[in-house]
């Protein structure tokens, strides 16, 4: 009798486990699982990925993977290793077409291939996603930036920054739907033009910045509009309007804007504190 009870208990337990395990495996169909595509990065070589639409969001699983959206081609992403021999990690890209791309990134001394065209993989790699809120299209962003180039502003956010003979100051922050627009005035007192080869932007969590490198997150500008050319002419002045995706703003957050001079010379690094971000003015009429 006791033996029969033990056998019965074992059978019941086995049945429960089959049901539980079966239920776990039955949650996802094969069509629901997005397979990642492998991509390799190296220490002294750049891997370039070309997407069919502009890049709107980048999420990397490990800060050892260095990512940069091209300053002139918004659909081109450059990848490089910031550390050697890191474990394989994830990389997710969302483009303006509301599509998600999923990669597994690994370190290779000789990465291959060095250039990938995701346009040819659009039917396999991309999956539709819904953006959290509607955003102004490229034309709208350009129109807003053009208006702000000539908008009368007298105040300033934070301290005046001096780099050699160049002065830079953030004048104001505006917001339109899910985009923050920064108005920056620059003055060049030198006899050489200042040409900004690249424009980059980071969000810094001031609370954890000293404890972890992951407190610094790069955001890719949605629009970069200069008044005349991409920089400041000798003995002249100009205005720059930069738009970045909006994020959860708090006193602890700092926006760091880098204007990298030609050949890495005369770099300008502006910081806008969270208290100023909280005062961003809404744009009612672009």
PDB file of N, CA and C in Angstrom, residues 1-10:
ATOM      1  N   UNK A   1       0.831  -1.208   0.000  1.00  0.00           N
ATOM      2  CA  UNK A   1       0.000   0.000   0.000  1.00  0.00           C
ATOM      3  C   UNK A   1       0.866   1.259   0.000  1.00  0.00           C
ATOM      4  N   UNK A   2       1.855   1.215   0.900  1.00  0.00           N
ATOM      5  CA  UNK A   2       2.772   2.351   0.988  1.00  0.00           C
ATOM      6  C   UNK A   2       3.541   2.536  -0.307  1.00  0.00           C
ATOM      7  N   UNK A   3       3.937   1.369  -0.900  1.00  0.00           N
ATOM      8  CA  UNK A   3       4.678   1.418  -2.156  1.00  0.00           C
ATOM      9  C   UNK A   3       3.826   2.026  -3.260  1.00  0.00           C
ATOM     10  N   UNK A   4       2.542   1.671  -3.300  1.00  0.00           N
ATOM     11  CA  UNK A   4       1.631   2.214  -4.317  1.00  0.00           C
ATOM     12  C   UNK A   4       1.462   3.726  -4.160  1.00  0.00           C
ATOM     13  N   UNK A   5       1.407   4.180  -2.889  1.00  0.00           N
ATOM     14  CA  UNK A   5       1.282   5.609  -2.639  1.00  0.00           C
ATOM     15  C   UNK A   5       2.510   6.377  -3.128  1.00  0.00           C
ATOM     16  N   UNK A   6       3.690   5.778  -2.922  1.00  0.00           N
ATOM     17  CA  UNK A   6       4.929   6.418  -3.373  1.00  0.00           C
ATOM     18  C   UNK A   6       4.951   6.519  -4.888  1.00  0.00           C
ATOM     19  N   UNK A   7       4.583   5.417  -5.557  1.00  0.00           N
ATOM     20  CA  UNK A   7       4.550   5.404  -7.029  1.00  0.00           C
ATOM     21  C   UNK A   7       3.551   6.423  -7.544  1.00  0.00           C
ATOM     22  N   UNK A   8       2.386   6.478  -6.875  1.00  0.00           N
ATOM     23  CA  UNK A   8       1.353   7.425  -7.291  1.00  0.00           C
ATOM     24  C   UNK A   8       1.839   8.868  -7.151  1.00  0.00           C
ATOM     25  N   UNK A   9       2.543   9.156  -6.037  1.00  0.00           N
ATOM     26  CA  UNK A   9       3.069  10.503  -5.801  1.00  0.00           C
ATOM     27  C   UNK A   9       4.092  10.890  -6.863  1.00  0.00           C
ATOM     28  N   UNK A  10       4.948   9.916  -7.218  1.00  0.00           N
ATOM     29  CA  UNK A  10       5.958  10.169  -8.247  1.00  0.00           C
ATOM     30  C   UNK A  10       5.293  10.486  -9.580  1.00  0.00           C
TER      31      UNK A  10
END
